[in-house]
């Protein structure tokens, strides 16, 4: 795992996992749920299907998330 960490650091790559965090529609994520209660007061990110990836501070990959209602 240290080699992977070194590679990511050497190439200024940041991988973001938001599992368990509150969902904000402004995040760089696509919601993968087919249905969820859009009228719920808030949602939690139940699972990151695909992480958000930045390189040099620039977005190179949107995340994909599954939400659960709070």
Tab-separated table of N, CA and C in Angstrom:
chain	number	residue	atom	x	y	z
A	1	UNK	N	0.825	-1.202	0.000
A	1	UNK	CA	0.000	0.000	0.000
A	1	UNK	C	0.866	1.262	0.000
A	2	UNK	N	2.026	1.193	0.583
A	2	UNK	CA	2.902	2.359	0.618
A	2	UNK	C	3.316	2.806	-0.776
A	3	UNK	N	3.500	1.852	-1.692
A	3	UNK	CA	3.870	2.215	-3.062
A	3	UNK	C	2.747	2.991	-3.733
A	4	UNK	N	1.501	2.595	-3.499
A	4	UNK	CA	0.363	3.304	-4.069
A	4	UNK	C	0.272	4.707	-3.483
A	5	UNK	N	0.421	4.821	-2.161
A	5	UNK	CA	0.400	6.140	-1.523
A	5	UNK	C	1.494	7.037	-2.097
A	6	UNK	N	2.680	6.491	-2.301
A	6	UNK	CA	3.790	7.263	-2.856
A	6	UNK	C	3.470	7.710	-4.280
A	7	UNK	N	2.887	6.815	-5.071
A	7	UNK	CA	2.516	7.164	-6.447
A	7	UNK	C	1.504	8.305	-6.458
A	8	UNK	N	0.474	8.187	-5.617
A	8	UNK	CA	-0.559	9.232	-5.565
A	8	UNK	C	0.043	10.571	-5.145
A	9	UNK	N	0.886	10.556	-4.124
A	9	UNK	CA	1.530	11.792	-3.659
A	9	UNK	C	2.458	12.376	-4.715
A	10	UNK	N	3.258	11.532	-5.354
A	10	UNK	CA	4.203	12.000	-6.372
A	10	UNK	C	3.484	12.632	-7.563
A	11	UNK	N	2.258	12.175	-7.837
A	11	UNK	CA	1.507	12.671	-8.986
A	11	UNK	C	0.397	13.639	-8.593
A	12	UNK	N	0.430	14.102	-7.335
A	12	UNK	CA	-0.529	15.086	-6.822
A	12	UNK	C	-1.976	14.655	-7.074
A	13	UNK	N	-2.263	13.370	-6.769
A	13	UNK	CA	-3.599	12.813	-6.956
A	13	UNK	C	-4.261	12.662	-5.592
A	14	UNK	N	-5.507	13.151	-5.499
A	14	UNK	CA	-6.290	13.031	-4.263
A	14	UNK	C	-7.548	12.221	-4.574
A	15	UNK	N	-7.798	11.194	-3.764
A	15	UNK	CA	-8.986	10.360	-3.900
A	15	UNK	C	-9.889	10.667	-2.716
A	16	UNK	N	-11.150	11.019	-3.004
A	16	UNK	CA	-12.086	11.445	-1.969
A	16	UNK	C	-13.201	10.414	-1.823
A	17	UNK	N	-13.364	9.888	-0.609
A	17	UNK	CA	-14.439	8.949	-0.276
A	17	UNK	C	-15.342	9.641	0.741
A	18	UNK	N	-16.592	9.855	0.388
A	18	UNK	CA	-17.530	10.573	1.252
A	18	UNK	C	-18.528	9.645	1.945
A	19	UNK	N	-18.254	8.372	1.991
A	19	UNK	CA	-19.164	7.416	2.637
A	19	UNK	C	-19.480	7.865	4.055
A	20	UNK	N	-20.780	7.856	4.387
A	20	UNK	CA	-21.218	8.225	5.725
A	20	UNK	C	-21.435	9.716	5.930
A	21	UNK	N	-21.040	10.526	4.974
A	21	UNK	CA	-21.202	11.986	5.078
A	21	UNK	C	-22.587	12.390	4.577
A	22	UNK	N	-23.008	13.594	4.982
A	22	UNK	CA	-24.270	14.125	4.490
A	22	UNK	C	-24.105	14.532	3.033
A	23	UNK	N	-25.100	14.189	2.210
A	23	UNK	CA	-25.065	14.515	0.787
A	23	UNK	C	-25.401	15.980	0.569
A	24	UNK	N	-24.647	16.612	-0.305
A	24	UNK	CA	-24.883	17.991	-0.725
A	24	UNK	C	-24.958	17.964	-2.253
A	25	UNK	N	-26.048	18.458	-2.841
A	25	UNK	CA	-26.176	18.426	-4.300
A	25	UNK	C	-25.044	19.146	-5.043
A	26	UNK	N	-24.289	19.987	-4.362
A	26	UNK	CA	-23.178	20.692	-4.993
A	26	UNK	C	-21.901	19.877	-5.088
A	27	UNK	N	-21.905	18.670	-4.544
A	27	UNK	CA	-20.715	17.823	-4.602
A	27	UNK	C	-20.487	17.333	-6.027
A	28	UNK	N	-19.268	16.963	-6.318
A	28	UNK	CA	-18.921	16.433	-7.635
A	28	UNK	C	-19.259	14.950	-7.702
A	29	UNK	N	-20.567	14.653	-7.553
A	29	UNK	CA	-21.036	13.266	-7.517
A	29	UNK	C	-22.303	13.105	-8.337
A	30	UNK	N	-22.436	11.939	-8.919
A	30	UNK	CA	-23.674	11.537	-9.578
A	30	UNK	C	-24.385	10.560	-8.648
A	31	UNK	N	-25.693	10.747	-8.450
A	31	UNK	CA	-26.478	9.844	-7.603
A	31	UNK	C	-26.890	8.649	-8.448
A	32	UNK	N	-26.599	7.459	-7.948
A	32	UNK	CA	-26.854	6.234	-8.696
A	32	UNK	C	-28.176	5.559	-8.323
A	33	UNK	N	-28.815	6.004	-7.232
A	33	UNK	CA	-30.088	5.404	-6.834
A	33	UNK	C	-31.111	5.587	-7.951
A	34	UNK	N	-31.869	4.532	-8.228
A	34	UNK	CA	-32.964	4.676	-9.183
A	34	UNK	C	-34.079	5.506	-8.554
A	35	UNK	N	-34.312	5.283	-7.267
A	35	UNK	CA	-35.320	6.061	-6.543
A	35	UNK	C	-34.793	6.378	-5.155
A	36	UNK	N	-35.141	7.540	-4.677
A	36	UNK	CA	-34.900	7.940	-3.300
A	36	UNK	C	-35.863	9.063	-3.007
A	37	UNK	N	-36.130	9.300	-1.738
A	37	UNK	CA	-37.114	10.296	-1.345
A	37	UNK	C	-36.512	11.690	-1.510
A	38	UNK	N	-36.822	12.344	-2.611
A	38	UNK	CA	-36.270	13.673	-2.879
A	38	UNK	C	-36.809	14.718	-1.911
A	39	UNK	N	-37.923	14.406	-1.220
A	39	UNK	CA	-38.510	15.352	-0.279
A	39	UNK	C	-37.967	15.177	1.142
A	40	UNK	N	-37.125	14.185	1.363
A	40	UNK	CA	-36.526	13.999	2.689
A	40	UNK	C	-35.679	15.226	3.018
A	41	UNK	N	-35.607	15.563	4.305
A	41	UNK	CA	-34.878	16.773	4.705
A	41	UNK	C	-33.384	16.677	4.402
A	42	UNK	N	-32.837	15.490	4.431
A	42	UNK	CA	-31.425	15.313	4.094
A	42	UNK	C	-31.171	13.857	3.737
A	43	UNK	N	-30.018	13.626	3.158
A	43	UNK	CA	-29.620	12.282	2.751
A	43	UNK	C	-28.181	12.039	3.195
A	44	UNK	N	-27.899	10.792	3.481
A	44	UNK	CA	-26.541	10.380	3.823
A	44	UNK	C	-25.987	9.577	2.660
A	45	UNK	N	-24.705	9.735	2.397
A	45	UNK	CA	-24.057	8.931	1.365
A	45	UNK	C	-23.805	7.557	1.974
A	46	UNK	N	-24.605	6.585	1.546
A	46	UNK	CA	-24.504	5.231	2.085
A	46	UNK	C	-23.278	4.515	1.534
A	47	UNK	N	-22.946	4.825	0.279
A	47	UNK	CA	-21.821	4.133	-0.351
A	47	UNK	C	-21.262	4.969	-1.491
A	48	UNK	N	-19.959	5.002	-1.577
A	48	UNK	CA	-19.290	5.599	-2.737
A	48	UNK	C	-19.048	4.455	-3.720
A	49	UNK	N	-19.772	4.455	-4.814
A	49	UNK	CA	-19.594	3.432	-5.842
A	49	UNK	C	-18.302	3.709	-6.599
A	50	UNK	N	-18.004	4.983	-6.768
A	50	UNK	CA	-16.775	5.430	-7.432
A	50	UNK	C	-16.319	6.700	-6.731
A	51	UNK	N	-15.052	6.784	-6.328
A	51	UNK	CA	-14.600	7.971	-5.598
A	51	UNK	C	-14.450	9.195	-6.503
A	52	UNK	N	-14.374	10.346	-5.865
A	52	UNK	CA	-14.040	11.587	-6.570
A	52	UNK	C	-12.509	11.625	-6.662
A	53	UNK	N	-11.995	12.010	-7.813
A	53	UNK	CA	-10.538	12.045	-7.990
A	53	UNK	C	-10.127	13.416	-8.521
A	54	UNK	N	-9.139	13.998	-7.853
A	54	UNK	CA	-8.546	15.270	-8.270
A	54	UNK	C	-7.073	15.042	-8.575
A	55	UNK	N	-6.561	15.757	-9.553
A	55	UNK	CA	-5.122	15.761	-9.806
A	55	UNK	C	-4.697	17.205	-9.955
A	56	UNK	N	-3.756	17.600	-9.130
A	56	UNK	CA	-3.294	18.986	-9.148
A	56	UNK	C	-4.417	19.958	-8.822
A	57	UNK	N	-5.373	19.524	-8.007
A	57	UNK	CA	-6.486	20.370	-7.623
A	57	UNK	C	-7.614	20.442	-8.645
A	58	UNK	N	-7.449	19.762	-9.771
A	58	UNK	CA	-8.482	19.762	-10.810
A	58	UNK	C	-9.245	18.440	-10.789
A	59	UNK	N	-10.550	18.539	-10.941
A	59	UNK	CA	-11.394	17.357	-10.978
A	59	UNK	C	-11.098	16.541	-12.223
A	60	UNK	N	-10.788	15.255	-12.038
A	60	UNK	CA	-10.574	14.389	-13.202
A	60	UNK	C	-11.580	13.241	-13.246
A	61	UNK	N	-12.315	13.020	-12.140
A	61	UNK	CA	-13.340	11.976	-12.138
A	61	UNK	C	-14.428	12.321	-11.137
A	62	UNK	N	-15.665	12.382	-11.616
A	62	UNK	CA	-16.802	12.571	-10.718
A	62	UNK	C	-17.007	11.311	-9.899
A	63	UNK	N	-17.522	11.484	-8.692
A	63	UNK	CA	-17.869	10.344	-7.871
A	63	UNK	C	-19.246	9.823	-8.243
A	64	UNK	N	-19.522	8.604	-7.825
A	64	UNK	CA	-20.848	7.998	-7.967
A	64	UNK	C	-21.253	7.511	-6.582
A	65	UNK	N	-22.462	7.890	-6.165
A	65	UNK	CA	-22.888	7.592	-4.793
A	65	UNK	C	-24.263	6.930	-4.755
A	66	UNK	N	-24.488	6.194	-3.674
A	66	UNK	CA	-25.806	5.678	-3.332
A	66	UNK	C	-26.230	6.399	-2.073
A	67	UNK	N	-27.455	6.916	-2.062
A	67	UNK	CA	-27.962	7.692	-0.926
A	67	UNK	C	-28.949	6.889	-0.103
A	68	UNK	N	-29.040	7.269	1.166
A	68	UNK	CA	-30.114	6.768	2.026
A	68	UNK	C	-30.770	7.962	2.693
A	69	UNK	N	-32.074	7.881	2.916
A	69	UNK	CA	-32.815	8.971	3.539
A	69	UNK	C	-32.486	9.043	5.017
A	70	UNK	N	-32.453	10.265	5.540
A	70	UNK	CA	-32.258	10.450	6.976
A	70	UNK	C	-33.594	10.557	7.643
